[in-house]
Amino acid sequence: MGADGQDGGDPERAPRRQLYGRSKGKALRAAQAARIDTLLPQVSLDLAALTPDPAALFPIRPERLVLEIGFGGGEHLAARAEAEPDTGFLGVEPFLNGVAKLLAAIETRGLTNVRLLRGDGRDVLAALPDGALDRVYLLYPDPWPKRRQRKRRIVDEAFLAALARVLKPGGEFRFATDIDDYAGWTLARIARQDGLVWTARTAEDWRRPWPDLHRTRYEEKALREGRVPGYFRFRRV
Ligand SMILES: C[S@@+](CC[C@H](N)C(=O)[O-])C[C@H]1O[C@@H](n2cnc3c(N)ncnc32)[C@H](O)[C@@H]1O
């Protein structure tokens, strides 16, 4: 099923690329719906405003810019944004209920350093200028484990090329997955991608979460169910 909206404002607007997975879950509670109507327009990420200077989206110019693609319920993004007030966080997620959850965190924690889009992470990458980002997170992307569905995975050659373009030299792409096959899939493609190198020196480097990782709902579930995540850091060279 394709997602039906890009920014929470216009469900008729067709996504530019095919999105797989849920775009809506159970009906929003009244407070959540009210935040979609009133808070989302104030913090929404305007793709047209990303060029030439995405830092200008924020009321106070951030020292760094970070993007989280597919933030789910926004647990990680909100925690990082609170911990790094000097950093501007861009978040993108097609699932309306996840957007509503992140909006609640933005409101209750008074976060001013987050801008978000209900839509497709690939559209944000395409709209960013070269070398704009210090870090990109992709935490537990939809696994699409069946062979015939793997082409739906967000990590592909075009996605990695776009990441290499938008990261600053020295910037990082951080990727977590609990699906062994998705780890191998990504490592094989990174090895062929100019400009991105895997930083691990020992197995501990990818078996241990990076120190500032805040666990997401999906990660908690994976751990409860006995799956073992891998945590991968790739540097833009
Ligand atoms: C398995 S969930 C993980 C969510 C979250 N990162 C976490 O760890 O809890 C994958 C998420 O990616 C989102 N997603 C799928 N395709 C996407 C795309 N093209 N751009 C951005 N997000 C996407 C889904 O809506 C879903 O919320």
mmCIF file of C-alpha atoms and ligand atoms in Angstrom:
data_model
loop_
_atom_site.group_PDB
_atom_site.id
_atom_site.type_symbol
_atom_site.label_atom_id
_atom_site.label_comp_id
_atom_site.label_asym_id
_atom_site.label_seq_id
_atom_site.Cartn_x
_atom_site.Cartn_y
_atom_site.Cartn_z
ATOM 1 C CA MET A 1 0.000 0.000 0.000
ATOM 2 C CA GLY A 2 1.389 3.402 -0.867
ATOM 3 C CA ALA A 3 1.445 6.260 1.618
ATOM 4 C CA ASP A 4 -1.236 8.793 0.988
ATOM 5 C CA GLY A 5 0.378 12.008 2.069
ATOM 6 C CA GLN A 6 3.661 13.875 2.078
ATOM 7 C CA ASP A 7 3.308 16.446 4.792
ATOM 8 C CA GLY A 8 0.167 15.750 6.790
ATOM 9 C CA GLY A 9 -1.528 18.652 5.108
ATOM 10 C CA ASP A 10 -2.738 17.309 1.793
ATOM 11 C CA PRO A 11 -3.698 13.656 1.582
ATOM 12 C CA GLU A 12 -4.441 14.011 -2.124
ATOM 13 C CA ARG A 13 -0.834 14.858 -2.975
ATOM 14 C CA ALA A 14 0.765 11.801 -4.527
ATOM 15 C CA PRO A 15 4.211 10.730 -3.345
ATOM 16 C CA ARG A 16 6.902 11.043 -5.993
ATOM 17 C CA ARG A 17 8.265 7.575 -5.262
ATOM 18 C CA GLN A 18 6.504 4.403 -4.268
ATOM 19 C CA LEU A 19 6.265 4.121 -0.483
ATOM 20 C CA TYR A 20 5.603 0.738 1.084
ATOM 21 C CA GLY A 21 4.224 0.051 4.530
ATOM 22 C CA ARG A 22 1.617 1.762 6.665
ATOM 23 C CA SER A 23 0.873 5.436 6.343
ATOM 24 C CA LYS A 24 -1.875 5.457 8.992
ATOM 25 C CA GLY A 25 -2.750 3.358 12.021
ATOM 26 C CA LYS A 26 -5.542 3.712 14.526
ATOM 27 C CA ALA A 27 -7.519 6.942 14.681
ATOM 28 C CA LEU A 28 -5.675 9.807 16.326
ATOM 29 C CA ARG A 29 -6.830 11.036 19.723
ATOM 30 C CA ALA A 30 -8.223 14.580 19.779
ATOM 31 C CA ALA A 31 -5.021 16.096 21.192
ATOM 32 C CA GLN A 32 -2.927 14.324 18.542
ATOM 33 C CA ALA A 33 -5.201 15.506 15.739
ATOM 34 C CA ALA A 34 -5.049 19.049 17.109
ATOM 35 C CA ARG A 35 -1.220 18.956 17.026
ATOM 36 C CA ILE A 36 -1.293 17.776 13.401
ATOM 37 C CA ASP A 37 -3.471 20.791 12.575
ATOM 38 C CA THR A 38 -1.682 23.446 14.590
ATOM 39 C CA LEU A 39 1.846 22.364 15.593
ATOM 40 C CA LEU A 40 2.855 20.463 12.442
ATOM 41 C CA PRO A 41 2.593 23.547 10.194
ATOM 42 C CA GLN A 42 4.886 25.426 12.618
ATOM 43 C CA VAL A 43 7.600 22.766 12.605
ATOM 44 C CA SER A 44 7.143 21.230 9.195
ATOM 45 C CA LEU A 45 10.088 20.760 6.923
ATOM 46 C CA ASP A 46 9.548 22.656 3.706
ATOM 47 C CA LEU A 47 11.491 20.823 0.995
ATOM 48 C CA ALA A 48 11.746 23.983 -1.103
ATOM 49 C CA ALA A 49 13.391 25.794 1.829
ATOM 50 C CA LEU A 50 16.237 23.253 2.099
ATOM 51 C CA THR A 51 18.190 24.992 -0.633
ATOM 52 C CA PRO A 52 20.534 26.764 -0.435
ATOM 53 C CA ASP A 53 20.775 26.904 3.356
ATOM 54 C CA PRO A 54 18.898 24.268 5.389
ATOM 55 C CA ALA A 55 20.236 25.695 8.668
ATOM 56 C CA ALA A 56 18.060 28.745 8.003
ATOM 57 C CA LEU A 57 14.989 26.615 8.803
ATOM 58 C CA PHE A 58 15.702 27.003 12.516
ATOM 59 C CA PRO A 59 15.057 30.065 14.734
ATOM 60 C CA ILE A 60 18.628 29.836 16.085
ATOM 61 C CA ARG A 61 21.271 28.805 13.578
ATOM 62 C CA PRO A 62 22.363 25.253 14.552
ATOM 63 C CA GLU A 63 26.022 24.235 14.714
ATOM 64 C CA ARG A 64 25.310 20.899 13.040
ATOM 65 C CA LEU A 65 22.545 19.379 10.925
ATOM 66 C CA VAL A 66 21.310 15.834 11.422
ATOM 67 C CA LEU A 67 18.637 13.858 9.570
ATOM 68 C CA GLU A 68 16.713 10.843 10.847
ATOM 69 C CA ILE A 69 14.931 8.854 8.153
ATOM 70 C CA GLY A 70 11.927 6.768 9.256
ATOM 71 C CA PHE A 71 11.864 7.995 12.858
ATOM 72 C CA GLY A 72 8.866 5.782 13.745
ATOM 73 C CA GLY A 73 7.469 7.133 17.016
ATOM 74 C CA GLY A 74 10.326 9.650 17.255
ATOM 75 C CA GLU A 75 11.762 8.274 20.525
ATOM 76 C CA HIS A 76 15.347 8.496 19.296
ATOM 77 C CA LEU A 77 14.963 11.787 17.472
ATOM 78 C CA ALA A 78 13.321 13.553 20.433
ATOM 79 C CA ALA A 79 15.946 12.235 22.860
ATOM 80 C CA ARG A 80 18.832 13.338 20.629
ATOM 81 C CA ALA A 81 17.256 16.727 19.959
ATOM 82 C CA GLU A 82 16.865 17.308 23.685
ATOM 83 C CA ALA A 83 20.458 16.199 24.361
ATOM 84 C CA GLU A 84 21.941 18.303 21.530
ATOM 85 C CA PRO A 85 20.204 21.685 21.589
ATOM 86 C CA ASP A 86 22.879 23.220 19.313
ATOM 87 C CA THR A 87 22.104 20.705 16.568
ATOM 88 C CA GLY A 88 19.256 21.070 14.083
ATOM 89 C CA PHE A 89 17.326 17.826 13.573
ATOM 90 C CA LEU A 90 15.409 17.032 10.419
ATOM 91 C CA GLY A 91 13.031 14.075 10.667
ATOM 92 C CA VAL A 92 11.032 12.307 7.983
ATOM 93 C CA GLU A 93 8.417 9.601 8.433
ATOM 94 C CA PRO A 94 5.347 8.691 6.337
ATOM 95 C CA PHE A 95 3.355 7.117 9.206
ATOM 96 C CA LEU A 96 0.871 9.693 10.518
ATOM 97 C CA ASN A 97 0.642 8.183 14.002
ATOM 98 C CA GLY A 98 4.445 8.358 14.355
ATOM 99 C CA VAL A 99 4.418 12.015 13.308
ATOM 100 C CA ALA A 100 1.718 12.654 15.928
ATOM 101 C CA LYS A 101 3.909 11.026 18.614
ATOM 102 C CA LEU A 102 6.925 13.121 17.741
ATOM 103 C CA LEU A 103 4.788 16.268 17.788
ATOM 104 C CA ALA A 104 3.703 15.408 21.351
ATOM 105 C CA ALA A 105 7.368 15.106 22.386
ATOM 106 C CA ILE A 106 8.237 18.402 20.667
ATOM 107 C CA GLU A 107 5.438 20.101 22.593
ATOM 108 C CA THR A 108 6.007 18.574 26.014
ATOM 109 C CA ARG A 109 9.808 18.966 25.902
ATOM 110 C CA GLY A 110 9.692 22.402 24.268
ATOM 111 C CA LEU A 111 12.031 21.372 21.431
ATOM 112 C CA THR A 112 12.829 24.194 19.003
ATOM 113 C CA ASN A 113 15.534 22.356 17.051
ATOM 114 C CA VAL A 114 13.360 19.846 15.137
ATOM 115 C CA ARG A 115 11.788 20.161 11.699
ATOM 116 C CA LEU A 116 9.812 17.262 10.305
ATOM 117 C CA LEU A 117 8.148 16.014 7.188
ATOM 118 C CA ARG A 118 5.455 13.421 6.805
ATOM 119 C CA GLY A 119 6.768 11.820 3.684
ATOM 120 C CA ASP A 120 9.599 9.966 2.028
ATOM 121 C CA GLY A 121 13.196 10.237 3.227
ATOM 122 C CA ARG A 122 14.420 9.991 -0.358
ATOM 123 C CA ASP A 123 12.642 13.249 -1.173
ATOM 124 C CA VAL A 124 14.493 14.997 1.653
ATOM 125 C CA LEU A 125 17.827 13.669 0.398
ATOM 126 C CA ALA A 126 17.014 14.822 -3.133
ATOM 127 C CA ALA A 127 16.111 18.324 -1.911
ATOM 128 C CA LEU A 128 19.243 18.880 0.214
ATOM 129 C CA PRO A 129 22.299 20.715 -1.115
ATOM 130 C CA ASP A 130 25.623 18.876 -1.382
ATOM 131 C CA GLY A 131 27.540 18.419 1.884
ATOM 132 C CA ALA A 132 24.718 19.794 4.039
ATOM 133 C CA LEU A 133 24.544 17.153 6.786
ATOM 134 C CA ASP A 134 26.802 16.107 9.645
ATOM 135 C CA ARG A 135 24.971 12.864 10.385
ATOM 136 C CA VAL A 136 22.154 10.695 9.037
ATOM 137 C CA TYR A 137 20.365 8.022 11.076
ATOM 138 C CA LEU A 138 18.488 5.089 9.573
ATOM 139 C CA LEU A 139 17.338 2.946 12.491
ATOM 140 C CA TYR A 140 15.645 -0.347 11.753
ATOM 141 C CA PRO A 141 14.312 0.318 8.269
ATOM 142 C CA ASP A 142 11.451 -1.951 7.189
ATOM 143 C CA PRO A 143 13.214 -5.293 6.591
ATOM 144 C CA TRP A 144 11.259 -6.715 3.636
ATOM 145 C CA PRO A 145 12.812 -10.146 4.249
ATOM 146 C CA LYS A 146 11.184 -12.094 1.418
ATOM 147 C CA ARG A 147 13.357 -12.288 -1.651
ATOM 148 C CA ARG A 148 10.739 -10.845 -3.999
ATOM 149 C CA GLN A 149 10.167 -7.885 -1.629
ATOM 150 C CA ARG A 150 13.808 -6.909 -1.147
ATOM 151 C CA LYS A 151 13.661 -4.353 -3.919
ATOM 152 C CA ARG A 152 11.375 -2.376 -1.593
ATOM 153 C CA ARG A 153 14.228 -1.802 0.851
ATOM 154 C CA ILE A 154 15.103 1.851 1.252
ATOM 155 C CA VAL A 155 18.833 1.060 1.122
ATOM 156 C CA ASP A 156 19.793 0.742 -2.506
ATOM 157 C CA GLU A 157 22.455 2.177 -4.779
ATOM 158 C CA ALA A 158 20.554 5.423 -5.413
ATOM 159 C CA PHE A 159 19.884 5.940 -1.699
ATOM 160 C CA LEU A 160 23.562 5.475 -0.787
ATOM 161 C CA ALA A 161 24.707 7.756 -3.595
ATOM 162 C CA ALA A 162 22.306 10.427 -2.329
ATOM 163 C CA LEU A 163 23.645 9.993 1.227
ATOM 164 C CA ALA A 164 27.227 10.349 0.017
ATOM 165 C CA ARG A 165 26.254 13.558 -1.767
ATOM 166 C CA VAL A 166 24.475 15.242 1.168
ATOM 167 C CA LEU A 167 26.949 14.287 3.925
ATOM 168 C CA LYS A 168 29.873 16.604 4.699
ATOM 169 C CA PRO A 169 33.343 15.104 4.454
ATOM 170 C CA GLY A 170 33.829 13.487 7.875
ATOM 171 C CA GLY A 171 30.053 13.217 8.321
ATOM 172 C CA GLU A 172 28.457 9.926 9.378
ATOM 173 C CA PHE A 173 25.711 7.603 8.251
ATOM 174 C CA ARG A 174 24.517 5.503 11.207
ATOM 175 C CA PHE A 175 22.489 2.426 10.428
ATOM 176 C CA ALA A 176 20.960 -0.154 12.765
ATOM 177 C CA THR A 177 19.187 -3.359 11.853
ATOM 178 C CA ASP A 178 18.135 -6.551 13.610
ATOM 179 C CA ILE A 179 17.988 -8.468 10.329
ATOM 180 C CA ASP A 180 21.311 -10.166 9.449
ATOM 181 C CA ASP A 181 20.463 -10.236 5.804
ATOM 182 C CA TYR A 182 19.798 -6.475 5.782
ATOM 183 C CA ALA A 183 23.192 -5.843 7.396
ATOM 184 C CA GLY A 184 24.925 -7.884 4.683
ATOM 185 C CA TRP A 185 22.809 -6.252 1.989
ATOM 186 C CA THR A 186 23.866 -2.777 3.153
ATOM 187 C CA LEU A 187 27.548 -3.619 3.680
ATOM 188 C CA ALA A 188 27.785 -5.082 0.171
ATOM 189 C CA ARG A 189 26.358 -1.899 -1.329
ATOM 190 C CA ILE A 190 28.453 0.427 0.852
ATOM 191 C CA ALA A 191 31.571 -1.402 -0.372
ATOM 192 C CA ARG A 192 30.647 -0.364 -3.917
ATOM 193 C CA GLN A 193 29.685 3.216 -3.011
ATOM 194 C CA ASP A 194 32.295 5.911 -3.554
ATOM 195 C CA GLY A 195 32.695 8.280 -0.628
ATOM 196 C CA LEU A 196 31.333 6.056 2.180
ATOM 197 C CA VAL A 197 33.527 3.765 4.290
ATOM 198 C CA TRP A 198 32.673 1.443 7.147
ATOM 199 C CA THR A 199 34.549 2.566 10.266
ATOM 200 C CA ALA A 200 34.494 -0.743 12.225
ATOM 201 C CA ARG A 201 37.874 -2.191 13.203
ATOM 202 C CA THR A 202 36.687 -5.027 15.427
ATOM 203 C CA ALA A 203 33.384 -6.895 15.768
ATOM 204 C CA GLU A 204 32.739 -5.008 19.015
ATOM 205 C CA ASP A 205 32.435 -1.833 16.946
ATOM 206 C CA TRP A 206 29.240 -3.001 15.309
ATOM 207 C CA ARG A 207 27.888 -5.294 18.039
ATOM 208 C CA ARG A 208 27.753 -2.535 20.623
ATOM 209 C CA PRO A 209 25.292 0.345 20.240
ATOM 210 C CA TRP A 210 26.999 3.679 19.774
ATOM 211 C CA PRO A 211 27.097 5.454 23.176
ATOM 212 C CA ASP A 212 24.501 8.128 22.407
ATOM 213 C CA LEU A 213 21.909 5.798 20.864
ATOM 214 C CA HIS A 214 18.499 6.114 22.497
ATOM 215 C CA ARG A 215 16.516 2.903 22.098
ATOM 216 C CA THR A 216 13.458 3.008 19.883
ATOM 217 C CA ARG A 217 10.243 1.089 20.330
ATOM 218 C CA TYR A 218 11.203 -1.161 17.464
ATOM 219 C CA GLU A 219 14.587 -1.931 19.039
ATOM 220 C CA GLU A 220 12.988 -2.768 22.410
ATOM 221 C CA LYS A 221 10.685 -5.227 20.628
ATOM 222 C CA ALA A 222 13.535 -6.787 18.636
ATOM 223 C CA LEU A 223 15.546 -7.317 21.837
ATOM 224 C CA ARG A 224 12.514 -8.759 23.679
ATOM 225 C CA GLU A 225 12.026 -11.203 20.833
ATOM 226 C CA GLY A 226 15.664 -12.309 20.983
ATOM 227 C CA ARG A 227 16.979 -10.666 17.822
ATOM 228 C CA VAL A 228 20.476 -9.162 18.010
ATOM 229 C CA PRO A 229 20.910 -5.787 16.342
ATOM 230 C CA GLY A 230 23.999 -4.566 14.538
ATOM 231 C CA TYR A 231 25.029 -0.907 14.765
ATOM 232 C CA PHE A 232 26.947 0.343 11.731
ATOM 233 C CA ARG A 233 28.767 3.649 11.277
ATOM 234 C CA PHE A 234 29.925 4.769 7.844
ATOM 235 C CA ARG A 235 32.083 7.834 7.311
ATOM 236 C CA ARG A 236 31.914 10.226 4.386
ATOM 237 C CA VAL A 237 35.433 10.500 3.038
HETATM 238 C C1 LIG B 1 10.558 -0.827 11.292
HETATM 239 S S1 LIG B 1 10.088 0.832 11.423
HETATM 240 C C2 LIG B 1 11.314 1.516 12.528
HETATM 241 C C3 LIG B 1 10.917 2.857 13.061
HETATM 242 C C4 LIG B 1 11.938 3.523 13.985
HETATM 243 N N1 LIG B 1 13.141 3.893 13.275
HETATM 244 C C5 LIG B 1 12.252 2.652 15.160
HETATM 245 O O1 LIG B 1 13.404 2.174 15.248
HETATM 246 O O2 LIG B 1 11.354 2.433 16.011
HETATM 247 C C6 LIG B 1 10.538 1.529 9.852
HETATM 248 C C7 LIG B 1 9.979 2.923 9.653
HETATM 249 O O3 LIG B 1 10.418 3.460 8.403
HETATM 250 C C8 LIG B 1 9.340 4.216 7.863
HETATM 251 N N2 LIG B 1 9.569 4.338 6.415
HETATM 252 C C9 LIG B 1 9.305 3.416 5.469
HETATM 253 N N3 LIG B 1 9.655 3.894 4.258
HETATM 254 C C10 LIG B 1 10.146 5.147 4.451
HETATM 255 C C11 LIG B 1 10.663 6.153 3.596
HETATM 256 N N4 LIG B 1 10.747 5.971 2.273
HETATM 257 N N5 LIG B 1 11.085 7.315 4.142
HETATM 258 C C12 LIG B 1 11.006 7.518 5.470
HETATM 259 N N6 LIG B 1 10.528 6.597 6.343
HETATM 260 C C13 LIG B 1 10.111 5.426 5.837
HETATM 261 C C14 LIG B 1 8.117 3.413 8.235
HETATM 262 O O4 LIG B 1 6.925 4.170 8.189
HETATM 263 C C15 LIG B 1 8.462 2.974 9.660
HETATM 264 O O5 LIG B 1 8.041 3.898 10.622
#
